[in-house]
Amino acid sequence: MATISWVVSGAVKVLTVNSGRRNRPSPKRINCINETNQTDIYFIITGISEAPELQALIFLLVLFIYLFILGGNMTIVVLVCLDPQLHTPMYFFLCNLSTLDIFSSTVTLHKILISFLTGDNTLSLYACMSQMFIFISLVCNELMLLSAMSYDRFVAVCKPLHYYTVMSPCLCSSLASACWASGFVESLPLFVLISRFSCYKSREINHFFCDIVPIMKLTCSDTSLSNLLIFICGTFLSIFPFLFTFIPYIFIIQTILSIRSGAGKHKAFYTCSSHLTVVILLYVTLICQYLRPTSMDTLESSKLFSLFNTAAVPMLNPLIYSLKNKDVKSALKRWWFQLTTCSVRGKHSEVDNRYSKSKALQFQERVPCKSCAETAALQAE
């Protein structure tokens, strides 16, 4: 989805490049920064806002959001790993989704925190390209993972008697591995092409991380091959996950509507509500970020939607799965009860140990030892 915005433009540029050169007037010459050594290329990240009076507030807000993302998603990962009742295919994929959210938020938000603490808002070319490659790969991985979770919900609702047979541990591990690998493999050729750009209009990136859109707008190099590759990768990594995510829900809705009892319909819809909420939230955010009309395509709006995608969505995912899911809430209550019980038992045992030691000391004071008694008897004689 991160590359959809360049799909149409890439196809038009590749197909009409020759005919357009004959009719259009020669553009004004733009002074580009051309570096022969790519190690000398660096970029200046402007951040969310350039206003000095807002930097402290932005830092505190981003720090709170980042810590909330880490705490919420790490809680889900720990619960799924430690609670035996959550060792099911659904929560196995949820654990992978929480891990992805931790990685994606760390990749994009860490530069805001580091820039405020150190005052250094520059990024080398390799650091910028690496950040862009990891972010695009993680977004693609998340889209593929949501498709796998849709298939899991399809089997759970449409074929409940065969659920654990179909969604075997081997199949779940294979699907998760394929989701993790697909994004990195598909993003690698695009990363190689973009990292070879050596001519840029400016060193300043009006964003809070290196995204593909500002980099492509900033370069003076030939982007025809990159646009073609973006068109191919965007088709595979956006349309197919979209279809694989929403087509199973057509059959799920049909199955739910065929259930006669109201309780059965509520239970079937309840098993899919959390995942469907996350899917709609992510796709709406990505569409607003990359498929906006040209009249609304401003740098400030792009940063706003990017911030919502990289910060708000990973922050809301744990809330959605914890507030709308009885199993997660029950697991939280169980572990909280165990923690409080262990702490109370520890305090009681400490009090008992102190009490027993004091009793022993009192007994030793009242009953003198044998050697002391003999010494007292000799002194009396």
Short mmCIF file of C-alpha atoms in Angstrom, two decimals:
data_model
loop_
_atom_site.label_atom_id
_atom_site.label_comp_id
_atom_site.label_asym_id
_atom_site.label_seq_id
_atom_site.Cartn_x
_atom_site.Cartn_y
_atom_site.Cartn_z
CA MET A 1 0.00 0.00 0.00
CA ALA A 2 2.92 2.33 0.59
CA THR A 3 3.65 2.22 -3.09
CA ILE A 4 0.14 2.55 -4.48
CA SER A 5 0.42 6.30 -4.89
CA TRP A 6 3.11 5.81 -7.51
CA VAL A 7 1.40 3.00 -9.40
CA VAL A 8 -0.68 5.13 -11.75
CA SER A 9 1.97 7.81 -12.17
CA GLY A 10 4.63 5.19 -12.84
CA ALA A 11 2.58 3.50 -15.53
CA VAL A 12 1.81 6.82 -17.23
CA LYS A 13 5.42 7.91 -17.18
CA VAL A 14 6.68 4.63 -18.59
CA LEU A 15 4.08 4.39 -21.38
CA THR A 16 4.04 8.05 -22.50
CA VAL A 17 7.63 9.15 -21.93
CA ASN A 18 8.51 9.29 -25.65
CA SER A 19 5.38 11.03 -26.88
CA GLY A 20 5.46 13.56 -24.06
CA ARG A 21 8.96 14.73 -24.91
CA ARG A 22 7.90 16.03 -28.34
CA ASN A 23 5.04 18.26 -27.24
CA ARG A 24 5.89 19.60 -23.81
CA PRO A 25 8.02 22.74 -23.42
CA SER A 26 11.46 22.53 -21.96
CA PRO A 27 11.29 22.90 -18.19
CA LYS A 28 13.36 25.29 -16.17
CA ARG A 29 16.74 23.97 -15.15
CA ILE A 30 16.88 22.91 -11.52
CA ASN A 31 20.13 23.07 -9.59
CA CYS A 32 20.66 19.57 -8.26
CA ILE A 33 23.10 18.39 -5.64
CA ASN A 34 25.21 15.72 -7.29
CA GLU A 35 27.65 13.71 -5.20
CA THR A 36 30.10 11.29 -6.80
CA ASN A 37 30.71 9.54 -3.49
CA GLN A 38 27.48 8.27 -1.96
CA THR A 39 29.01 8.21 1.50
CA ASP A 40 29.03 12.03 1.39
CA ILE A 41 25.26 12.28 0.79
CA TYR A 42 23.20 13.14 3.84
CA PHE A 43 19.66 14.38 4.46
CA ILE A 44 18.17 16.76 7.01
CA ILE A 45 14.93 15.48 8.57
CA THR A 46 12.72 18.46 9.43
CA GLY A 47 10.51 16.44 11.77
CA ILE A 48 6.83 16.83 12.57
CA SER A 49 7.09 20.58 13.05
CA GLU A 50 9.88 23.14 12.72
CA ALA A 51 8.48 25.46 15.41
CA PRO A 52 11.03 25.60 18.28
CA GLU A 53 8.36 26.18 20.95
CA LEU A 54 6.63 22.89 20.02
CA GLN A 55 9.67 20.61 20.11
CA ALA A 56 9.41 19.75 23.82
CA LEU A 57 5.68 19.05 23.54
CA ILE A 58 6.21 16.89 20.44
CA PHE A 59 8.99 14.98 22.20
CA LEU A 60 6.84 14.22 25.24
CA LEU A 61 3.87 13.22 23.09
CA VAL A 62 5.94 10.93 20.86
CA LEU A 63 7.69 9.44 23.90
CA PHE A 64 4.34 8.68 25.57
CA ILE A 65 2.97 7.12 22.36
CA TYR A 66 6.11 5.04 21.82
CA LEU A 67 6.16 3.76 25.41
CA PHE A 68 2.44 2.96 25.17
CA ILE A 69 3.06 1.02 21.93
CA LEU A 70 5.90 -0.93 23.51
CA GLY A 71 3.94 -1.66 26.69
CA GLY A 72 0.70 -2.67 24.99
CA ASN A 73 2.19 -4.85 22.29
CA MET A 74 4.77 -6.42 24.60
CA THR A 75 1.95 -7.32 26.99
CA ILE A 76 0.13 -9.17 24.21
CA VAL A 77 3.34 -10.97 23.16
CA VAL A 78 4.10 -12.05 26.73
CA LEU A 79 0.51 -13.17 27.38
CA VAL A 80 0.38 -15.24 24.19
CA CYS A 81 3.72 -16.87 24.95
CA LEU A 82 3.02 -17.67 28.62
CA ASP A 83 -0.71 -18.38 28.79
CA PRO A 84 -1.56 -21.91 27.54
CA GLN A 85 -5.17 -20.92 26.78
CA LEU A 86 -3.90 -18.44 24.18
CA HIS A 87 -1.85 -21.04 22.30
CA THR A 88 -4.21 -20.99 19.30
CA PRO A 89 -3.67 -19.99 15.65
CA MET A 90 -5.54 -16.70 16.11
CA TYR A 91 -3.30 -15.51 18.93
CA PHE A 92 -0.21 -16.85 17.19
CA PHE A 93 -0.86 -14.41 14.33
CA LEU A 94 -1.79 -11.68 16.83
CA CYS A 95 1.62 -12.14 18.47
CA ASN A 96 3.27 -11.65 15.07
CA LEU A 97 1.15 -8.54 14.44
CA SER A 98 2.20 -7.02 17.78
CA THR A 99 5.85 -7.72 16.97
CA LEU A 100 5.44 -5.98 13.62
CA ASP A 101 3.88 -2.95 15.30
CA ILE A 102 6.82 -2.70 17.69
CA PHE A 103 9.34 -2.84 14.85
CA SER A 104 7.50 -0.38 12.58
CA SER A 105 7.02 2.23 15.33
CA THR A 106 10.65 1.88 16.42
CA VAL A 107 11.93 2.37 12.87
CA THR A 108 9.96 5.59 12.30
CA LEU A 109 9.67 7.25 15.73
CA HIS A 110 13.15 6.74 17.10
CA LYS A 111 14.64 9.56 15.00
CA ILE A 112 12.25 12.13 16.54
CA LEU A 113 13.38 11.17 20.03
CA ILE A 114 17.08 11.04 19.13
CA SER A 115 16.95 14.40 17.32
CA PHE A 116 15.47 16.11 20.38
CA LEU A 117 17.99 14.57 22.78
CA THR A 118 21.12 15.03 20.66
CA GLY A 119 20.15 17.93 18.39
CA ASP A 120 21.30 15.94 15.34
CA ASN A 121 18.55 15.69 12.70
CA THR A 122 20.73 14.43 9.85
CA LEU A 123 20.71 11.01 8.23
CA SER A 124 23.26 9.53 5.87
CA LEU A 125 22.13 8.12 2.55
CA TYR A 126 22.56 4.53 3.71
CA ALA A 127 20.70 5.19 6.97
CA CYS A 128 17.87 6.89 5.10
CA MET A 129 17.61 4.10 2.51
CA SER A 130 17.72 1.44 5.24
CA GLN A 131 14.94 3.16 7.17
CA MET A 132 12.79 3.42 4.04
CA PHE A 133 13.46 -0.22 3.07
CA ILE A 134 12.60 -1.58 6.53
CA PHE A 135 9.46 0.56 6.82
CA ILE A 136 8.11 -0.44 3.38
CA SER A 137 8.93 -4.09 4.08
CA LEU A 138 7.15 -4.02 7.44
CA VAL A 139 4.04 -2.38 5.92
CA CYS A 140 3.94 -5.07 3.24
CA ASN A 141 4.49 -7.75 5.87
CA GLU A 142 1.59 -6.39 7.91
CA LEU A 143 -0.73 -6.45 4.89
CA MET A 144 0.22 -10.05 4.15
CA LEU A 145 -0.19 -11.00 7.82
CA LEU A 146 -3.69 -9.51 7.89
CA SER A 147 -4.51 -11.67 4.86
CA ALA A 148 -3.35 -14.76 6.74
CA MET A 149 -5.45 -13.73 9.73
CA SER A 150 -8.48 -13.34 7.42
CA TYR A 151 -7.99 -16.92 6.24
CA ASP A 152 -7.76 -18.02 9.88
CA ARG A 153 -11.08 -16.31 10.67
CA PHE A 154 -12.62 -17.83 7.52
CA VAL A 155 -11.74 -21.35 8.65
CA ALA A 156 -12.90 -20.63 12.22
CA VAL A 157 -16.35 -19.41 11.12
CA CYS A 158 -17.03 -21.40 7.95
CA LYS A 159 -15.36 -24.68 8.95
CA PRO A 160 -15.33 -24.72 12.76
CA LEU A 161 -15.18 -28.53 13.08
CA HIS A 162 -12.02 -28.69 10.95
CA TYR A 163 -10.39 -25.58 12.40
CA TYR A 164 -7.55 -27.18 14.35
CA THR A 165 -7.01 -29.73 11.60
CA VAL A 166 -6.69 -27.13 8.85
CA MET A 167 -4.86 -24.50 10.91
CA SER A 168 -2.16 -26.85 12.08
CA PRO A 169 1.01 -25.53 13.74
CA CYS A 170 2.96 -26.36 10.59
CA LEU A 171 0.61 -24.32 8.37
CA CYS A 172 0.56 -21.39 10.80
CA SER A 173 4.36 -21.31 10.96
CA SER A 174 4.59 -21.51 7.16
CA LEU A 175 2.10 -18.67 6.68
CA ALA A 176 3.85 -16.47 9.23
CA SER A 177 7.27 -17.14 7.69
CA ALA A 178 5.94 -16.36 4.21
CA CYS A 179 4.40 -13.09 5.46
CA TRP A 180 7.65 -12.00 7.07
CA ALA A 181 9.77 -12.90 4.05
CA SER A 182 7.52 -11.60 1.25
CA GLY A 183 7.76 -7.92 2.14
CA PHE A 184 11.55 -7.90 2.41
CA VAL A 185 12.04 -9.88 -0.79
CA GLU A 186 9.67 -7.74 -2.85
CA SER A 187 11.06 -4.46 -1.49
CA LEU A 188 14.69 -5.37 -2.12
CA PRO A 189 14.84 -4.53 -5.89
CA LEU A 190 13.16 -1.18 -5.28
CA PHE A 191 15.60 -0.46 -2.47
CA VAL A 192 18.57 -1.22 -4.74
CA LEU A 193 17.29 1.15 -7.46
CA ILE A 194 16.47 4.05 -5.14
CA SER A 195 19.74 3.72 -3.24
CA ARG A 196 21.61 4.33 -6.54
CA PHE A 197 20.14 7.84 -6.88
CA SER A 198 22.98 10.36 -6.56
CA CYS A 199 21.30 13.61 -7.63
CA TYR A 200 18.82 15.44 -5.39
CA LYS A 201 17.15 18.85 -5.52
CA SER A 202 17.77 19.47 -1.85
CA ARG A 203 19.13 17.76 1.25
CA GLU A 204 16.07 18.68 3.30
CA ILE A 205 13.30 16.09 3.68
CA ASN A 206 10.10 17.69 4.96
CA HIS A 207 9.07 14.61 6.91
CA PHE A 208 9.87 12.88 10.20
CA PHE A 209 11.37 9.79 8.51
CA CYS A 210 12.60 8.70 5.08
CA ASP A 211 9.45 7.68 3.23
CA ILE A 212 9.38 6.71 -0.42
CA VAL A 213 7.14 9.61 -1.49
CA PRO A 214 9.41 12.52 -0.39
CA ILE A 215 12.51 10.72 -1.67
CA MET A 216 11.02 10.22 -5.13
CA LYS A 217 9.89 13.86 -5.23
CA LEU A 218 13.33 15.04 -4.15
CA THR A 219 15.50 13.20 -6.66
CA CYS A 220 16.69 14.59 -9.99
CA SER A 221 17.74 11.18 -11.32
CA ASP A 222 15.83 9.22 -13.93
CA THR A 223 12.94 7.49 -12.19
CA SER A 224 11.32 5.72 -15.16
CA LEU A 225 12.67 2.28 -14.21
CA SER A 226 11.86 2.88 -10.55
CA ASN A 227 8.30 3.88 -11.46
CA LEU A 228 7.87 0.71 -13.51
CA LEU A 229 9.18 -1.41 -10.65
CA ILE A 230 6.92 0.43 -8.20
CA PHE A 231 3.98 -0.31 -10.50
CA ILE A 232 4.78 -4.04 -10.52
CA CYS A 233 5.53 -4.29 -6.79
CA GLY A 234 2.57 -2.10 -5.90
CA THR A 235 0.23 -4.33 -7.87
CA PHE A 236 1.46 -7.45 -6.13
CA LEU A 237 1.84 -6.05 -2.63
CA SER A 238 -1.35 -3.97 -2.49
CA ILE A 239 -4.06 -5.47 -4.69
CA PHE A 240 -3.48 -9.13 -3.85
CA PRO A 241 -3.34 -8.65 -0.05
CA PHE A 242 -6.46 -6.47 -0.32
CA LEU A 243 -8.34 -9.21 -2.19
CA PHE A 244 -7.04 -11.99 0.07
CA THR A 245 -8.11 -9.99 3.12
CA PHE A 246 -11.65 -8.98 2.14
CA ILE A 247 -12.79 -11.92 -0.03
CA PRO A 248 -12.85 -14.33 2.97
CA TYR A 249 -15.14 -11.89 4.75
CA ILE A 250 -17.70 -12.26 1.96
CA PHE A 251 -18.00 -15.94 2.83
CA ILE A 252 -17.86 -15.16 6.55
CA ILE A 253 -20.79 -12.74 6.25
CA GLN A 254 -22.76 -15.29 4.23
CA THR A 255 -22.13 -17.93 6.89
CA ILE A 256 -23.12 -15.59 9.71
CA LEU A 257 -26.35 -14.61 7.95
CA SER A 258 -27.25 -18.29 7.48
CA ILE A 259 -27.07 -18.95 11.23
CA ARG A 260 -30.57 -19.03 12.69
CA SER A 261 -29.95 -18.34 16.35
CA GLY A 262 -29.12 -14.83 17.48
CA ALA A 263 -26.57 -16.10 19.96
CA GLY A 264 -24.77 -18.03 17.22
CA LYS A 265 -24.63 -14.96 14.97
CA HIS A 266 -23.28 -12.85 17.82
CA LYS A 267 -20.61 -15.42 18.67
CA ALA A 268 -19.53 -15.81 15.02
CA PHE A 269 -19.33 -12.06 14.49
CA TYR A 270 -17.53 -11.60 17.81
CA THR A 271 -14.68 -13.87 16.68
CA CYS A 272 -14.02 -11.59 13.68
CA SER A 273 -14.83 -8.13 15.03
CA SER A 274 -11.36 -7.34 16.41
CA HIS A 275 -9.54 -8.39 13.27
CA LEU A 276 -12.03 -6.61 11.00
CA THR A 277 -11.64 -3.40 13.03
CA VAL A 278 -7.85 -3.51 12.67
CA VAL A 279 -8.09 -4.23 8.93
CA ILE A 280 -10.48 -1.33 8.26
CA LEU A 281 -8.41 1.04 10.41
CA LEU A 282 -5.16 0.18 8.61
CA TYR A 283 -6.55 0.30 5.07
CA VAL A 284 -8.43 3.57 5.63
CA THR A 285 -5.26 5.13 7.02
CA LEU A 286 -3.12 3.94 4.09
CA ILE A 287 -5.70 5.09 1.54
CA CYS A 288 -5.83 8.54 3.13
CA GLN A 289 -2.04 8.63 3.22
CA TYR A 290 -1.19 7.49 -0.32
CA LEU A 291 -4.38 7.81 -2.42
CA ARG A 292 -5.44 11.36 -1.62
CA PRO A 293 -6.56 13.69 -4.44
CA THR A 294 -3.87 15.97 -5.84
CA SER A 295 -5.60 19.04 -4.40
CA MET A 296 -5.26 17.58 -0.89
CA ASP A 297 -1.74 16.22 -1.37
CA THR A 298 0.23 18.60 0.85
CA LEU A 299 3.35 17.90 2.88
CA GLU A 300 1.62 18.72 6.18
CA SER A 301 -1.29 16.36 5.49
CA SER A 302 1.18 13.67 4.39
CA LYS A 303 3.05 13.96 7.68
CA LEU A 304 -0.21 13.89 9.63
CA PHE A 305 -1.44 10.68 8.00
CA SER A 306 2.02 9.12 8.27
CA LEU A 307 2.09 9.90 11.98
CA PHE A 308 -1.34 8.35 12.42
CA ASN A 309 -0.25 5.26 10.49
CA THR A 310 3.05 4.78 12.30
CA ALA A 311 1.95 5.82 15.81
CA ALA A 312 -1.82 5.73 16.29
CA VAL A 313 -2.52 2.41 14.55
CA PRO A 314 0.12 0.39 16.49
CA MET A 315 -1.13 2.08 19.68
CA LEU A 316 -4.79 1.22 19.01
CA ASN A 317 -4.21 -2.42 18.03
CA PRO A 318 -3.55 -3.65 21.62
CA LEU A 319 -6.57 -1.70 22.87
CA ILE A 320 -8.82 -3.21 20.21
CA TYR A 321 -7.71 -6.77 20.93
CA SER A 322 -7.78 -6.34 24.71
CA LEU A 323 -11.06 -4.45 25.06
CA LYS A 324 -13.02 -6.47 22.50
CA ASN A 325 -11.57 -9.89 23.32
CA LYS A 326 -12.69 -11.92 26.35
CA ASP A 327 -9.77 -14.35 26.12
CA VAL A 328 -7.17 -11.59 26.36
CA LYS A 329 -9.02 -9.90 29.22
CA SER A 330 -9.31 -13.23 31.07
CA ALA A 331 -5.60 -13.89 30.56
CA LEU A 332 -4.78 -10.42 31.90
CA LYS A 333 -6.93 -11.02 34.97
CA ARG A 334 -5.35 -14.43 35.59
CA TRP A 335 -1.79 -13.11 35.38
CA TRP A 336 -2.63 -10.05 37.44
CA PHE A 337 -4.16 -12.30 40.12
CA GLN A 338 -1.08 -14.52 40.09
CA LEU A 339 1.24 -11.54 40.40
CA THR A 340 -0.71 -10.00 43.27
CA THR A 341 -1.06 -13.40 44.99
CA CYS A 342 2.67 -14.06 44.73
CA SER A 343 3.48 -10.60 46.10
CA VAL A 344 1.07 -11.08 49.03
CA ARG A 345 2.48 -14.53 49.75
CA GLY A 346 5.97 -13.10 49.64
CA LYS A 347 5.05 -10.42 52.17
CA HIS A 348 3.36 -12.97 54.45
CA SER A 349 6.34 -15.31 54.29
CA GLU A 350 8.68 -12.41 55.09
CA VAL A 351 6.54 -11.46 58.10
CA ASP A 352 6.45 -15.11 59.24
CA ASN A 353 10.23 -15.37 58.97
CA ARG A 354 10.71 -12.22 61.02
CA TYR A 355 8.22 -13.49 63.62
CA SER A 356 9.93 -16.87 63.92
CA LYS A 357 13.35 -15.23 64.28
CA SER A 358 12.07 -12.94 67.06
CA LYS A 359 10.54 -15.91 68.88
CA ALA A 360 13.79 -17.82 68.62
CA LEU A 361 15.72 -14.89 70.08
CA GLN A 362 13.26 -14.59 72.98
CA PHE A 363 13.56 -18.30 73.68
CA GLN A 364 17.36 -18.09 73.71
CA GLU A 365 17.19 -15.20 76.21
CA ARG A 366 14.84 -17.13 78.51
CA VAL A 367 16.65 -20.49 78.30
CA PRO A 368 20.41 -20.02 78.78
CA CYS A 369 22.79 -22.34 77.06
CA LYS A 370 24.45 -25.27 78.87
CA SER A 371 27.87 -23.69 79.08
CA CYS A 372 26.41 -20.50 80.58
CA ALA A 373 24.52 -22.53 83.22
CA GLU A 374 27.70 -24.42 84.24
CA THR A 375 29.63 -21.16 84.55
CA ALA A 376 26.95 -19.67 86.80
CA ALA A 377 26.98 -22.77 89.04
CA LEU A 378 30.77 -22.63 89.48
CA GLN A 379 30.62 -18.97 90.42
CA ALA A 380 27.92 -19.72 93.04
CA GLU A 381 30.12 -22.37 94.69
#
